[in-house]
PDB file of C-alpha atoms in Angstrom:
ATOM      1  CA  SER A   1      53.136   4.245  23.712  1.00 90.00           C
ATOM      2  CA  LYS A   2      49.997   2.097  23.545  1.00 90.00           C
ATOM      3  CA  MET A   3      51.910  -0.819  25.057  1.00 93.00           C
ATOM      4  CA  ARG A   4      52.763   1.323  28.051  1.00 93.00           C
ATOM      5  CA  PHE A   5      49.384   3.002  28.374  1.00 95.00           C
ATOM      6  CA  ALA A   6      47.237  -0.144  28.038  1.00 96.00           C
ATOM      7  CA  ASP A   7      49.373  -2.473  30.182  1.00 97.00           C
ATOM      8  CA  TYR A   8      47.409  -1.892  33.369  1.00 97.00           C
ATOM      9  CA  LEU A   9      44.058  -2.352  31.653  1.00 97.00           C
ATOM     10  CA  ILE A  10      45.037  -5.753  30.173  1.00 97.00           C
ATOM     11  CA  ARG A  11      46.688  -7.187  33.325  1.00 96.00           C
ATOM     12  CA  SER A  12      44.126  -5.848  35.828  1.00 96.00           C
ATOM     13  CA  GLN A  13      41.162  -7.881  34.494  1.00 96.00           C
ATOM     14  CA  PRO A  14      42.093 -11.583  34.836  1.00 96.00           C
ATOM     15  CA  GLU A  15      38.532 -12.664  33.998  1.00 97.00           C
ATOM     16  CA  ILE A  16      38.864 -11.289  30.478  1.00 98.00           C
ATOM     17  CA  LYS A  17      40.485 -13.878  28.256  1.00 98.00           C
ATOM     18  CA  GLU A  18      40.018 -12.163  24.869  1.00 98.00           C
ATOM     19  CA  TRP A  19      40.544  -8.513  24.126  1.00 98.00           C
ATOM     20  CA  VAL A  20      38.811  -7.525  20.935  1.00 98.00           C
ATOM     21  CA  TYR A  21      39.507  -4.566  18.637  1.00 98.00           C
ATOM     22  CA  GLY A  22      37.805  -3.505  15.434  1.00 96.00           C
ATOM     23  CA  SER A  23      39.248  -0.030  14.912  1.00 94.00           C
ATOM     24  CA  SER A  24      42.777  -0.659  13.599  1.00 90.00           C
ATOM     25  CA  PRO A  25      43.745   0.254  10.047  1.00 88.00           C
ATOM     26  CA  ALA A  26      46.413  -1.772   8.286  1.00 90.00           C
ATOM     27  CA  THR A  27      48.960   0.875   9.215  1.00 88.00           C
ATOM     28  CA  GLY A  28      47.933   1.191  12.855  1.00 87.00           C
ATOM     29  CA  TYR A  29      50.086   0.486  15.893  1.00 89.00           C
ATOM     30  CA  ALA A  30      47.165  -0.695  18.103  1.00 93.00           C
ATOM     31  CA  GLN A  31      47.189  -4.115  16.549  1.00 95.00           C
ATOM     32  CA  ILE A  32      50.852  -4.629  17.445  1.00 95.00           C
ATOM     33  CA  SER A  33      50.488  -3.193  20.929  1.00 95.00           C
ATOM     34  CA  LEU A  34      47.384  -5.282  21.795  1.00 97.00           C
ATOM     35  CA  ALA A  35      48.978  -8.478  20.428  1.00 98.00           C
ATOM     36  CA  HIS A  36      52.126  -7.893  22.480  1.00 97.00           C
ATOM     37  CA  LEU A  37      50.254  -7.208  25.714  1.00 98.00           C
ATOM     38  CA  CYS A  38      47.879 -10.159  25.312  1.00 98.00           C
ATOM     39  CA  THR A  39      50.769 -12.522  24.734  1.00 97.00           C
ATOM     40  CA  LYS A  40      52.549 -11.031  27.753  1.00 97.00           C
ATOM     41  CA  TYR A  41      49.537 -11.742  29.987  1.00 98.00           C
ATOM     42  CA  ASP A  42      48.415 -15.036  28.401  1.00 97.00           C
ATOM     43  CA  LYS A  43      45.320 -13.673  26.753  1.00 98.00           C
ATOM     44  CA  LYS A  44      44.065 -13.524  23.177  1.00 98.00           C
ATOM     45  CA  ALA A  45      44.096 -10.468  20.973  1.00 98.00           C
ATOM     46  CA  VAL A  46      41.292 -10.745  18.433  1.00 98.00           C
ATOM     47  CA  ILE A  47      41.411  -8.068  15.769  1.00 98.00           C
ATOM     48  CA  PHE A  48      38.769  -7.462  13.085  1.00 97.00           C
ATOM     49  CA  MET A  49      40.305  -5.867   9.989  1.00 95.00           C
ATOM     50  CA  ALA A  50      39.569  -5.225   6.370  1.00 94.00           C
ATOM     51  CA  GLU A  51      40.534  -8.223   4.320  1.00 94.00           C
ATOM     52  CA  ARG A  52      43.445  -7.982   1.890  1.00 90.00           C
ATOM     53  CA  ALA A  53      45.558 -10.507   0.011  1.00 90.00           C
ATOM     54  CA  TRP A  54      48.333 -12.105   2.041  1.00 89.00           C
ATOM     55  CA  ASP A  55      50.992 -10.715  -0.260  1.00 90.00           C
ATOM     56  CA  LYS A  56      49.469  -7.235   0.302  1.00 92.00           C
ATOM     57  CA  LEU A  57      49.577  -7.274   4.121  1.00 95.00           C
ATOM     58  CA  HIS A  58      51.279  -4.279   5.685  1.00 92.00           C
ATOM     59  CA  ASP A  59      54.388  -4.835   7.747  1.00 92.00           C
ATOM     60  CA  TYR A  60      52.502  -3.794  10.877  1.00 93.00           C
ATOM     61  CA  GLN A  61      49.848  -6.459  10.250  1.00 96.00           C
ATOM     62  CA  LEU A  62      52.556  -9.087   9.820  1.00 96.00           C
ATOM     63  CA  GLN A  63      54.216  -7.930  13.026  1.00 96.00           C
ATOM     64  CA  ALA A  64      50.892  -8.129  14.917  1.00 97.00           C
ATOM     65  CA  ILE A  65      50.397 -11.674  13.660  1.00 97.00           C
ATOM     66  CA  HIS A  66      53.940 -12.516  14.704  1.00 97.00           C
ATOM     67  CA  GLU A  67      53.178 -11.122  18.168  1.00 96.00           C
ATOM     68  CA  GLY A  68      50.205 -13.458  18.440  1.00 97.00           C
ATOM     69  CA  ALA A  69      47.207 -11.503  17.050  1.00 98.00           C
ATOM     70  CA  ILE A  70      44.222 -13.534  15.823  1.00 98.00           C
ATOM     71  CA  MET A  71      43.014 -11.675  12.739  1.00 97.00           C
ATOM     72  CA  LYS A  72      39.388 -11.796  11.646  1.00 97.00           C
ATOM     73  CA  TRP A  73      39.450 -10.641   8.062  1.00 96.00           C
ATOM     74  CA  ILE A  74      36.333  -8.827   6.927  1.00 96.00           C
ATOM     75  CA  PRO A  75      35.564  -8.484   3.154  1.00 93.00           C
ATOM     76  CA  ASN A  76      35.016  -4.845   2.235  1.00 83.00           C
ATOM     77  CA  GLY A  77      35.735  -4.046   5.865  1.00 81.00           C
ATOM     78  CA  MET A  78      35.131  -0.317   6.307  1.00 90.00           C
ATOM     79  CA  LEU A  79      35.756   0.925   9.830  1.00 90.00           C
ATOM     80  CA  SER A  80      32.091   0.943  10.752  1.00 92.00           C
ATOM     81  CA  VAL A  81      31.828  -2.655   9.588  1.00 95.00           C
ATOM     82  CA  THR A  82      34.855  -4.009  11.413  1.00 96.00           C
ATOM     83  CA  GLU A  83      33.778  -2.198  14.578  1.00 96.00           C
ATOM     84  CA  LYS A  84      30.306  -3.749  14.391  1.00 96.00           C
ATOM     85  CA  ARG A  85      31.707  -7.241  13.777  1.00 97.00           C
ATOM     86  CA  ALA A  86      33.967  -6.787  16.809  1.00 98.00           C
ATOM     87  CA  ARG A  87      31.008  -5.650  18.984  1.00 98.00           C
ATOM     88  CA  ASP A  88      28.926  -8.611  17.825  1.00 98.00           C
ATOM     89  CA  TYR A  89      31.775 -11.021  18.631  1.00 98.00           C
ATOM     90  CA  VAL A  90      32.083  -9.642  22.155  1.00 98.00           C
ATOM     91  CA  GLU A  91      28.326  -9.862  22.746  1.00 98.00           C
ATOM     92  CA  GLU A  92      28.545 -13.625  22.161  1.00 98.00           C
ATOM     93  CA  ASP A  93      30.516 -14.045  25.377  1.00 98.00           C
ATOM     94  CA  THR A  94      30.647 -10.897  27.497  1.00 97.00           C
ATOM     95  CA  ASN A  95      32.042 -12.725  30.483  1.00 97.00           C
ATOM     96  CA  ARG A  96      35.302 -13.648  28.772  1.00 98.00           C
ATOM     97  CA  ARG A  97      35.589 -11.031  25.989  1.00 98.00           C
ATOM     98  CA  SER A  98      35.956  -7.264  26.190  1.00 98.00           C
ATOM     99  CA  LEU A  99      35.925  -4.657  23.425  1.00 98.00           C
ATOM    100  CA  LEU A 100      38.568  -1.977  23.270  1.00 97.00           C
ATOM    101  CA  PRO A 101      37.316   1.417  21.947  1.00 95.00           C
ATOM    102  CA  ILE A 102      39.042   3.255  19.153  1.00 92.00           C
ATOM    103  CA  GLY A 103      42.354   4.680  20.273  1.00 91.00           C
ATOM    104  CA  PHE A 104      42.128   2.509  23.443  1.00 94.00           C
ATOM    105  CA  ASP A 105      40.095   5.422  24.829  1.00 95.00           C
ATOM    106  CA  HIS A 106      39.508   3.949  28.302  1.00 95.00           C
ATOM    107  CA  PRO A 107      39.748   5.672  31.713  1.00 96.00           C
ATOM    108  CA  THR A 108      42.646   3.474  32.829  1.00 97.00           C
ATOM    109  CA  VAL A 109      44.514   4.261  29.664  1.00 97.00           C
ATOM    110  CA  ILE A 110      44.019   7.993  30.176  1.00 97.00           C
ATOM    111  CA  ALA A 111      45.278   7.530  33.762  1.00 97.00           C
ATOM    112  CA  SER A 112      48.327   5.710  32.493  1.00 97.00           C
ATOM    113  CA  ILE A 113      49.081   8.464  30.010  1.00 97.00           C
ATOM    114  CA  ILE A 114      49.006  10.937  32.917  1.00 97.00           C
ATOM    115  CA  ASN A 115      51.266   8.748  35.071  1.00 97.00           C
ATOM    116  CA  VAL A 116      53.825   8.206  32.324  1.00 95.00           C
ATOM    117  CA  ALA A 117      53.907  11.899  31.362  1.00 96.00           C
ATOM    118  CA  ARG A 118      54.275  13.044  34.966  1.00 96.00           C
ATOM    119  CA  SER A 119      57.084  10.576  35.545  1.00 95.00           C
ATOM    120  CA  LEU A 120      59.257  12.596  33.155  1.00 93.00           C
ATOM    121  CA  SER A 121      61.642  15.109  34.618  1.00 92.00           C
ATOM    122  CA  HIS A 122      60.770  17.580  31.862  1.00 92.00           C
ATOM    123  CA  ILE A 123      57.608  19.683  32.100  1.00 95.00           C
ATOM    124  CA  PRO A 124      56.926  21.138  28.656  1.00 97.00           C
ATOM    125  CA  HIS A 125      55.428  24.509  27.831  1.00 98.00           C
ATOM    126  CA  GLU A 126      54.236  23.316  24.412  1.00 98.00           C
ATOM    127  CA  VAL A 127      53.313  19.821  23.246  1.00 98.00           C
ATOM    128  CA  TRP A 128      52.771  18.427  19.732  1.00 98.00           C
ATOM    129  CA  THR A 129      51.185  15.103  18.818  1.00 97.00           C
ATOM    130  CA  VAL A 130      49.401  13.593  15.885  1.00 95.00           C
ATOM    131  CA  GLY A 131      45.852  12.484  16.575  1.00 93.00           C
ATOM    132  CA  SER A 132      43.195  10.133  15.374  1.00 88.00           C
ATOM    133  CA  SER A 133      40.910   9.366  18.326  1.00 91.00           C
ATOM    134  CA  GLY A 134      42.635  12.122  20.341  1.00 94.00           C
ATOM    135  CA  THR A 135      43.207   9.879  23.339  1.00 95.00           C
ATOM    136  CA  LEU A 136      46.877  10.766  23.604  1.00 96.00           C
ATOM    137  CA  THR A 137      46.551  14.536  23.446  1.00 97.00           C
ATOM    138  CA  ARG A 138      43.664  14.533  25.954  1.00 97.00           C
ATOM    139  CA  GLY A 139      45.646  12.421  28.388  1.00 97.00           C
ATOM    140  CA  LEU A 140      48.718  14.651  28.057  1.00 98.00           C
ATOM    141  CA  GLN A 141      46.545  17.731  28.563  1.00 98.00           C
ATOM    142  CA  LEU A 142      45.462  16.328  31.931  1.00 98.00           C
ATOM    143  CA  ALA A 143      49.107  15.601  32.831  1.00 98.00           C
ATOM    144  CA  TRP A 144      50.351  19.061  31.885  1.00 98.00           C
ATOM    145  CA  PRO A 145      47.371  21.438  32.221  1.00 97.00           C
ATOM    146  CA  ASP A 146      49.509  24.580  31.876  1.00 97.00           C
ATOM    147  CA  ALA A 147      51.050  23.596  28.554  1.00 98.00           C
ATOM    148  CA  GLU A 148      49.931  24.699  25.088  1.00 98.00           C
ATOM    149  CA  PHE A 149      48.805  21.794  22.884  1.00 98.00           C
ATOM    150  CA  HIS A 150      48.891  21.242  19.160  1.00 98.00           C
ATOM    151  CA  CYS A 151      47.559  18.185  17.373  1.00 97.00           C
ATOM    152  CA  VAL A 152      47.902  17.178  13.709  1.00 97.00           C
ATOM    153  CA  ARG A 153      44.884  15.169  12.724  1.00 95.00           C
ATOM    154  CA  VAL A 154      45.613  12.045  10.633  1.00 91.00           C
ATOM    155  CA  GLY A 155      42.482  10.331   9.404  1.00 78.00           C
ATOM    156  CA  HIS A 156      39.686   9.530  11.866  1.00 75.00           C
ATOM    157  CA  SER A 157      37.970  12.534  13.455  1.00 82.00           C
ATOM    158  CA  GLY A 158      38.137  12.295  17.218  1.00 90.00           C
ATOM    159  CA  SER A 159      38.047  14.529  20.298  1.00 94.00           C
ATOM    160  CA  TYR A 160      41.130  16.649  20.888  1.00 96.00           C
ATOM    161  CA  GLY A 161      40.405  18.690  23.971  1.00 96.00           C
ATOM    162  CA  LYS A 162      41.955  22.127  23.992  1.00 97.00           C
ATOM    163  CA  ALA A 163      44.593  21.309  21.354  1.00 98.00           C
ATOM    164  CA  LYS A 164      44.940  23.592  18.358  1.00 98.00           C
ATOM    165  CA  LEU A 165      44.094  21.395  15.451  1.00 97.00           C
ATOM    166  CA  TYR A 166      45.857  20.979  12.064  1.00 96.00           C
ATOM    167  CA  MET A 167      44.943  18.615   9.259  1.00 95.00           C
ATOM    168  CA  SER A 168      47.489  16.499   7.454  1.00 94.00           C
ATOM    169  CA  LYS A 169      47.221  16.665   3.666  1.00 93.00           C
ATOM    170  CA  TYR A 170      48.178  13.008   3.355  1.00 92.00           C
ATOM    171  CA  ALA A 171      45.714  10.134   3.341  1.00 88.00           C
ATOM    172  CA  PHE A 172      45.864   8.096   6.550  1.00 85.00           C
ATOM    173  CA  ASN A 173      47.683   5.189   4.913  1.00 83.00           C
ATOM    174  CA  LYS A 174      50.085   7.344   2.876  1.00 90.00           C
ATOM    175  CA  PRO A 175      53.524   8.342   4.256  1.00 92.00           C
ATOM    176  CA  THR A 176      54.616  11.927   4.704  1.00 95.00           C
ATOM    177  CA  LYS A 177      57.301  13.412   2.507  1.00 95.00           C
ATOM    178  CA  VAL A 178      58.754  15.533   5.328  1.00 95.00           C
ATOM    179  CA  PHE A 179      60.575  13.438   7.966  1.00 93.00           C
ATOM    180  CA  PRO A 180      62.022  14.357  11.336  1.00 94.00           C
ATOM    181  CA  PRO A 181      65.704  13.675  12.061  1.00 93.00           C
ATOM    182  CA  PHE A 182      64.884  10.612  14.197  1.00 91.00           C
ATOM    183  CA  PRO A 183      62.867   7.388  13.684  1.00 91.00           C
ATOM    184  CA  SER A 184      59.169   8.112  13.404  1.00 92.00           C
ATOM    185  CA  ALA A 185      56.184   6.268  11.843  1.00 89.00           C
ATOM    186  CA  PRO A 186      55.932   7.668   8.273  1.00 91.00           C
ATOM    187  CA  THR A 187      52.142   7.246   8.082  1.00 91.00           C
ATOM    188  CA  TYR A 188      51.476   8.569  11.575  1.00 91.00           C
ATOM    189  CA  ASP A 189      53.750  10.590  13.938  1.00 93.00           C
ATOM    190  CA  ALA A 190      56.103  11.856  11.315  1.00 95.00           C
ATOM    191  CA  LYS A 191      53.236  13.826   9.741  1.00 96.00           C
ATOM    192  CA  ALA A 192      53.461  16.348  12.552  1.00 96.00           C
ATOM    193  CA  TRP A 193      56.983  17.324  11.707  1.00 96.00           C
ATOM    194  CA  GLU A 194      56.350  19.721   8.851  1.00 96.00           C
ATOM    195  CA  PHE A 195      53.798  21.572  10.994  1.00 97.00           C
ATOM    196  CA  MET A 196      56.290  21.859  13.806  1.00 97.00           C
ATOM    197  CA  LEU A 197      58.876  23.287  11.430  1.00 97.00           C
ATOM    198  CA  ASP A 198      56.445  26.025  10.566  1.00 96.00           C
ATOM    199  CA  HIS A 199      54.650  26.622  13.903  1.00 97.00           C
ATOM    200  CA  ALA A 200      56.435  25.141  16.936  1.00 98.00           C
ATOM    201  CA  SER A 201      58.267  27.335  19.401  1.00 97.00           C
ATOM    202  CA  PRO A 202      61.807  26.586  20.661  1.00 96.00           C
ATOM    203  CA  GLY A 203      61.773  23.828  23.254  1.00 95.00           C
ATOM    204  CA  ALA A 204      58.430  22.390  22.163  1.00 97.00           C
ATOM    205  CA  LEU A 205      57.969  18.666  23.066  1.00 97.00           C
ATOM    206  CA  PHE A 206      57.015  16.192  20.310  1.00 96.00           C
ATOM    207  CA  TRP A 207      55.470  12.950  21.570  1.00 95.00           C
ATOM    208  CA  ASN A 208      56.590  10.208  19.181  1.00 91.00           C
ATOM    209  CA  VAL A 209      54.180   7.287  19.560  1.00 83.00           C
ATOM    210  CA  GLY A 210      56.239   4.748  17.624  1.00 74.00           C
ATOM    211  CA  SER A 211      58.900   4.291  14.991  1.00 58.00           C
TER     212      SER A 211
END
């Protein structure tokens, strides 16, 4: 989903040569999406992340590197530290570098979420997502203002609009033990499924970010 939602942002600013991100965990999809888009538009994806041994890298990190990401490994890199290092890096050259906020929470990304959602033939009455920054659920709420929204928080505390909030019992980097009957990221989207089994109404829509 982030590849679709951030496409316009990356391609619409030709003066920006490096897109910088400091908010991706090892298990996050943003690193893959940003690397893919930057390669597509001949830009650099520079990602500040907590350092770990090469033989301990997560598959998503390896995929991001394969897609072209330039990783800046930060020892003892808590989120606040990697985000600051990313900000400092951008400040060194603000004409050519731009910082992406956590969750790619940018007005053009929200607008793209609305456009993608409204392009669907289905208008849901109830929508379920997982959430970290809350960018996705807030964008979908603008697309479908009459729908009821539910969001399962996984890790970082963000802003979730009018969504009814649930909290996953699993640590952000730990997979769920209850999986949906279709491909879904075990450390992210799939964590909503057990809540849907208990609380969702018939016909509810589940937005699956990635698999």
